[in-house]
Structure formats: structure tokens, C-alpha cells
Amino acid sequence: MTSRAWRWALVGALALLGAAGYWGFAFVRLYRTGSGDWQRFQHQWEAARVAVMRWGEFPLWDPFHCGGVTLFGDPEAQVYGPLFWLLLPLGTTIGLKVFFVLHTAAGLAGMFVLARRELGAGVAPAIVAAAVWGFGGFFAWHGSSGHITFLPFYLAPWLLLAWRRAAENPRWCVAVAAIMALVLLEGGVYPFPYFTLLLGFDAVARLLGREPPRGIVRAGAIAGVLTLLLGSFRLLPILETLELYPRLTSSRDSVSFREVIVMLTGRGPEYEYEYPFGHEYVWPEYGSYTGWVPLIAAALGGVVAVWGGRWRLVFGAILFGGLMLGYESPWHPWAILHLVPPFDSLRVPSRFAVLFTFYLGLLAALALRSLTELLARYRMPRALDWGRRALPLVLAFGIAADVFITNRPARDRWHAPPPPSRIVADVHYHLLPREQYDRLISFPALGVSNRGCHTGMTYRAARGLWDGDVPQVRLEGTTGTLHVESRTANTMRAEVTLKSEGDIVFNQTWAPGWTSSLGTLEKDAVGRIVVRAPAGRHDVVARYVPGRLVAGAALSLTGLVLSVLVLLYGQRARPATPSR
């Protein structure tokens, strides 16, 4: 093993150790689950697990929520990412916690490498950049509140590293596209557009910094095409969902400069879920603790950046800090951006704190790098020289410890019960009363559903659904007999005898993609799935096959083939003149 490989292994191991410690409370309470939106996302993991393990089907439809809801078309579904399938043997409770740790480790290691390579920073400044961002309050509060789809934000450093190298070597475009496609597969409904904005800003900044445009434009074209193709498996159903269930928001929330200081330096527990400045959202949407020392260091780092021509870091902080401020006026960055799809469907502008603290961490690292260089210029007695060498590391570990410890209460929120570990094999699917919605996480394993809905879409359960452990098929507009009924995740079956033409009504919410083996499948006046059938005995199978499933898979496969070709035949360009 080469020395370089050892360094990579050491960085990865330390990042993994730090991530495991960061989410350690989740493993102390190994079989307890998280609060807030955690229940909804673990429910999706459970629905997919049950589809695979009970019926051996690829998860496309979730019959255990909203009286039936599309899983394939949900922009926030994470069950198509590779980690879901790798972690499935662990069960969803432990698997999701490992999912947290792996993403956090990737973020810590990526930020460390980014600071080392892009800033020329030593070990101590790189630790500061990684800790301020990766251990910061944004991930602590959002993670503990169940915003699991925000975890792909941890891939930002690796994305930026690949993007900056793609201008020199087209092969890196494959890495850019692969990361962006992975974000889509992991339900990154916020990370994906945020990352698109991040890459666009970085490209413009480099062009204004007089980097040769040819490599940047070529990288954008290749990476853009590959991203669209590789991501088609998720992009196509997501676009269809947004067409059917548009989610436009006004989102006029805003924060003042004073509130930004509270967000970055407030220790959180004193606020609990009530934010003290009268906002419509709760404190976890704002809490982004980094501490006073990194904040002051970032301000000094901004001066160093301007003095040294690294203005890109300063403008990155200004841009994403301005977006984080929200709707101050119709001419503020958030108000303008919110007019552009898909940002018009996003809310809570304070979530841009994730990219603001990203640049804040880099600026703080730049300040510590400058301090290290300043100390190196002065000769000291040998007895004191060790102090000069140790000071940057002491500062770095002090900052990391403060961010780590201060955000501890936000991460210790594992009190909810887990879903049943055993999947009920012989179960009659039915709907529970609406008031039992708080058992959502257990519905898939128990084989039951509910009319309650909590999705990121404007999706609603059909009004005509019925509760109770009773037949899930009814005959309307005719008389006859229901002989047999059964279902899997993606299919519903009914064997009936009709005395005249009539409707076979399934106790399920209709959505595009449902087809029938007999007659015409429709949505009735109250939103249920109905099959119009003639008189006689029939074995009717209704099946959910999303219309864009095959097209999305085919385009993603095409993108995979093109990616391989780029890796094999992509030519390295002449290195561009680095921009500061």
C-alpha cells in the first residue's frame, strides 16, 4: 500500500469515526427511531422492504399511506439509491442510521480534501473547514428532525472537486453526473437544485476570474447531458408528479442580520421548537450553530481572501447568505430565484444556510492557514517552538470540539418506537381509522393502511375509501358476488361474478399508471380505482406500472453507456490557468 493510499485510508477512517461519534446517540438507542419527518421517510423504507421481502416486487407503489400513493413518482423517495439495497439486510431502523453515518463521513472527508486541495491548507485548517460545516447545526437539527433527504448535501465537497477538475479532464464529468444522479436517487429534492445553483455560480466565478472558457463550457455540456440521462430514471417520474400535483409556494419568510447571528451562535436547546422571533417555522429550520470563533475567523478569512484574490469564496458566502435571508423585498436574491422552476416549489429560504456555512467553513480555514503561515515566519526559542507548531492544531480541535459538543442536544432525539421487525406474512390488507395515523411507521409490516397523508406533494387520499378489516373490493351499479380478493404492493386482484355490467371498486386511491386486465380502469367521482366490467365471471387484475418507468430506465442505461465511453476515450485537456 502506497503512502498516498495510506493517507486516503486514514482520512476515511477518521471521518467515519467522527461521523459515528456525531450520531452516536442513535446507536446508544439502537432500536429507537427519530422524531418529526423521520417517521414518514422510514415508512417509505419500510414500504419498499415489505414489497421486496413479502411479495418479491420492485417497489413502485406504496399501498400503506394515503390509501395508496405512488412511491416511484415521489420526488423524496430514497429507496432507489444503491445504499438502500446494500443496507436492506440490516432492517430499516439500523439501516437508516448507518445511512446517516456514511453520508456524514463522506461530507467530513470531502470538506477536508477540498480545503487541502483548493486552499492549499494544512491539516489544522482543513479540520476546521470539515468540522464547522460537517458537524454544524444545520445537519444536527435537520437530521434529528427527520429531514433525511437533506443528507445528500454532504456530497457538496466531492461534487465541487469533480466539477473543477472536469474543465481539465472530461472524465471528471462522469463523476459530476454520477453524484448528481445519486442525489436524485436518494430523494434530494432540495440538494439537486441547490447543487445546480452551486455549480452554476462556481462556473461563472471561474469565467470572471479569466479561466479559459472552453474547458468550463465543455465540462458543463458533457456533465449536463450525462446528468440528465443518468438521472432520467428519477427525473421523468418526478416531472410527471410535479405536473399532476404542483407544489407552488409563496414562501415569504425572511430573517434579519440579527437573526442570522442567533442562527449561527444560538445554542438551540433554549429555543426547543419555538423560534423566538415569531416565524411560521420551528427552530430546527433555522438552527445552524457554528460558534463565535469560526464566525470571527470567517470574517478575517474574508479579508484574507479579498487581499489574496480568492474573491470567489467571499462572493459564495455573500450569494448564499443573501438567499438564506429570504424574502426581504421583491428584489432580494431569494425573491428573484423563487420565480424560477423548480425553486418556485421550494420553501424555507433559511435552508440555504447549508451552503452559506459551507463557504463560512472554507473562509475560517483560510484564516487559520494565514495564521499558521504568519507564525512560521517568526523564529522562536527551541523551548517555545513546539507551541507555535501546536497552536493551529489546538485551535482546530477546540473549534471542532465546540461545534460537536454544542450540537449534542439536537442529535439526542431518538425516542420513538421502531416498526415491527417481523413482516406479517398472512395478512388481509385494510385501512385503519384516520386517528391511528401516528402508527404510520408500522403500517407496512402489519399490512394495513390509512387515509392520512403526509407527503411533499399536493397528493390527497380518495374521499370514498372505507375503513375496517372488511373486503377491499365492492360492486357498484350492479349486483353480483365477490369470490376472492388479494393484493401485492403493485397489484390488486378480484374474482367476481357480475349479473350485469357494472363497476368493480377497489379501496385504493387512483393515480396515473394503474391498468386493468379487463375492461376500462378509471378514477371515480370520489378518487377511487374503478374497473368497468361486463356481466359474467371475471378474474380482474389491476396493476401499477408507471408510464415513464421503461423510458426512464432506458435513458439511464444510455447515460451509463455514454459515461463508460467518456471514461475510456475522454482526452485530458491542457491544464487551465488556476483562478484564485
XYZ file of C-alpha atoms in Angstrom, residues 124-362:
239
model
C -5.386 22.041 11.060
C -7.254 24.470 8.760
C -8.753 21.535 6.854
C -10.056 20.098 10.134
C -11.702 23.450 10.857
C -13.435 23.513 7.458
C -14.681 19.940 7.876
C -15.884 20.403 11.462
C -17.570 23.798 11.043
C -19.631 22.524 8.138
C -19.984 18.778 8.691
C -20.605 18.965 12.458
C -22.587 22.201 12.185
C -26.058 22.845 13.473
C -27.687 22.609 10.050
C -27.120 18.865 9.816
C -27.693 18.292 13.542
C -31.125 19.933 13.600
C -32.349 18.819 10.184
C -31.036 15.294 10.648
C -32.596 14.857 14.062
C -35.881 16.286 12.763
C -36.098 13.609 10.112
C -35.090 15.602 7.031
C -33.265 12.553 5.727
C -33.390 13.783 2.143
C -31.017 16.611 3.176
C -28.188 14.112 3.775
C -27.033 14.272 0.108
C -25.921 17.844 0.898
C -22.902 16.111 2.426
C -21.739 15.302 -1.123
C -21.172 19.006 -1.934
C -17.357 18.997 -1.463
C -16.871 15.984 -3.698
C -19.154 17.498 -6.320
C -17.177 20.747 -6.351
C -13.856 18.918 -6.504
C -15.031 16.858 -9.504
C -16.539 19.920 -11.195
C -13.324 21.944 -11.009
C -11.321 19.093 -12.496
C -13.824 18.432 -15.251
C -12.620 21.523 -17.142
C -9.186 19.909 -17.465
C -10.227 16.305 -17.936
C -13.639 15.305 -19.377
C -13.502 12.059 -17.425
C -14.340 14.029 -14.299
C -17.658 14.964 -15.927
C -18.734 11.396 -15.229
C -18.077 11.931 -11.519
C -20.113 15.159 -11.570
C -23.030 13.453 -13.312
C -22.812 10.376 -11.079
C -23.027 12.480 -7.922
C -25.957 14.492 -9.278
C -27.765 11.296 -10.313
C -27.089 9.771 -6.890
C -28.650 12.842 -5.272
C -31.812 12.229 -7.323
C -31.854 8.539 -6.417
C -31.607 9.491 -2.738
C -34.586 11.827 -2.867
C -32.545 15.031 -2.836
C -35.388 17.329 -3.832
C -33.511 20.246 -2.217
C -29.862 19.216 -2.760
C -30.290 18.727 -6.517
C -31.438 22.295 -7.395
C -29.127 23.772 -4.748
C -26.189 21.895 -6.287
C -27.169 23.080 -9.751
C -27.006 26.643 -8.435
C -23.670 25.940 -6.717
C -22.099 24.602 -9.915
C -23.513 27.487 -11.937
C -22.108 30.049 -9.505
C -18.705 28.368 -9.493
C -18.608 28.286 -13.307
C -19.494 31.976 -13.604
C -16.952 32.888 -10.932
C -14.209 30.994 -12.755
C -15.112 32.603 -16.061
C -14.990 36.049 -14.454
C -11.663 35.003 -12.983
C -10.422 34.660 -16.560
C -10.120 30.918 -16.691
C -10.254 29.644 -20.286
C -13.952 29.265 -21.087
C -13.555 26.326 -23.431
C -12.933 23.722 -20.739
C -15.665 25.055 -18.442
C -18.281 25.175 -21.209
C -17.333 21.710 -22.427
C -17.494 20.335 -18.894
C -20.915 21.895 -18.415
C -22.216 20.412 -21.668
C -20.891 16.890 -21.048
C -21.794 16.785 -17.357
C -25.223 18.278 -18.068
C -26.117 15.707 -20.726
C -24.836 12.812 -18.617
C -26.731 14.061 -15.565
C -29.993 14.277 -17.499
C -29.508 10.793 -18.929
C -28.258 9.060 -15.775
C -30.911 10.775 -13.700
C -33.798 10.045 -16.080
C -34.932 7.069 -14.018
C -35.905 9.585 -11.330
C -36.260 12.810 -13.287
C -39.059 11.575 -15.563
C -41.405 10.368 -12.790
C -40.588 13.441 -10.682
C -41.526 15.775 -13.538
C -44.734 13.841 -14.081
C -45.557 14.142 -10.387
C -44.945 17.901 -10.406
C -47.230 18.218 -13.434
C -50.054 16.330 -11.708
C -49.543 17.654 -8.204
C -47.874 21.081 -8.494
C -46.412 22.372 -5.258
C -46.020 26.111 -5.746
C -45.359 28.056 -2.551
C -45.275 31.767 -1.754
C -42.550 31.329 0.914
C -42.091 34.920 2.077
C -40.263 34.031 5.251
C -37.167 36.120 5.979
C -34.518 36.525 8.661
C -32.707 39.670 9.753
C -28.964 40.054 10.250
C -29.539 39.786 13.999
C -31.376 36.511 13.484
C -28.550 35.154 11.342
C -26.196 35.734 14.268
C -28.631 33.869 16.530
C -28.836 31.029 13.991
C -25.044 30.689 13.900
C -24.301 31.238 17.588
C -27.531 30.276 19.416
C -27.074 27.048 21.297
C -30.530 25.800 20.425
C -31.915 23.928 23.442
C -33.269 27.135 24.955
C -35.488 27.506 21.872
C -36.649 23.907 21.542
C -39.180 24.040 18.708
C -40.355 27.603 19.287
C -38.247 30.122 17.377
C -38.110 33.365 19.393
C -38.643 35.804 16.529
C -42.174 34.839 15.554
C -41.581 32.814 12.368
C -44.009 30.322 10.880
C -41.372 27.581 11.014
C -39.792 25.893 14.005
C -36.248 26.318 15.317
C -34.771 23.255 13.515
C -35.366 25.120 10.244
C -33.009 27.857 11.410
C -30.533 26.332 13.857
C -27.079 26.338 12.184
C -24.662 26.622 15.089
C -21.020 27.126 14.155
C -19.950 29.319 17.084
C -18.420 32.748 17.530
C -14.806 31.737 16.898
C -15.410 30.277 13.402
C -17.685 33.223 12.606
C -14.979 35.754 13.518
C -12.364 33.630 11.781
C -14.514 33.553 8.630
C -14.748 37.359 8.692
C -10.948 37.556 8.901
C -10.728 34.884 6.223
C -12.874 37.086 4.003
C -10.312 39.882 4.318
C -7.510 37.438 3.521
C -9.484 36.103 0.538
C -10.008 39.567 -0.939
C -6.384 40.517 -0.304
C -5.156 37.309 -1.918
C -7.532 37.358 -4.882
C -9.692 34.480 -3.639
C -12.818 36.580 -4.033
C -14.788 33.521 -5.180
C -15.051 32.359 -1.552
C -16.323 35.746 -0.435
C -18.924 36.023 -3.176
C -20.077 32.468 -2.493
C -20.750 33.408 1.125
C -22.489 36.620 0.032
C -24.690 34.878 -2.551
C -25.862 32.005 -0.368
C -26.030 34.204 2.713
C -28.278 36.560 0.755
C -30.507 33.659 -0.292
C -30.642 32.492 3.315
C -32.073 35.892 4.326
C -35.222 35.053 2.377
C -37.893 37.428 1.165
C -36.674 40.822 2.339
C -38.103 42.525 -0.757
C -39.103 41.589 -4.344
C -35.534 42.399 -5.411
C -33.663 40.225 -2.929
C -31.936 37.064 -4.265
C -34.499 34.644 -2.802
C -37.485 36.533 -4.245
C -35.920 36.501 -7.728
C -34.769 32.874 -7.555
C -38.187 31.757 -6.312
C -39.679 32.823 -9.642
C -37.632 30.157 -11.451
C -38.686 26.468 -11.607
C -38.040 24.272 -9.661
C -37.170 26.814 -6.957
C -40.767 28.040 -7.074
C -41.787 24.757 -5.421
C -39.233 25.057 -2.590
C -39.827 26.773 0.703
C -37.982 27.874 3.858
C -35.161 30.015 2.427
C -33.186 29.633 5.666
C -32.243 26.171 4.350
C -29.623 27.936 2.228
C -27.665 28.016 5.491
C -26.172 24.709 4.339
C -24.268 26.420 1.503
C -23.619 29.615 3.467
C -21.906 27.638 6.251
C -20.092 25.670 3.542
C -18.308 28.853 2.456
C -18.064 30.070 6.041
C -16.092 26.924 6.914
C -13.728 27.454 3.983
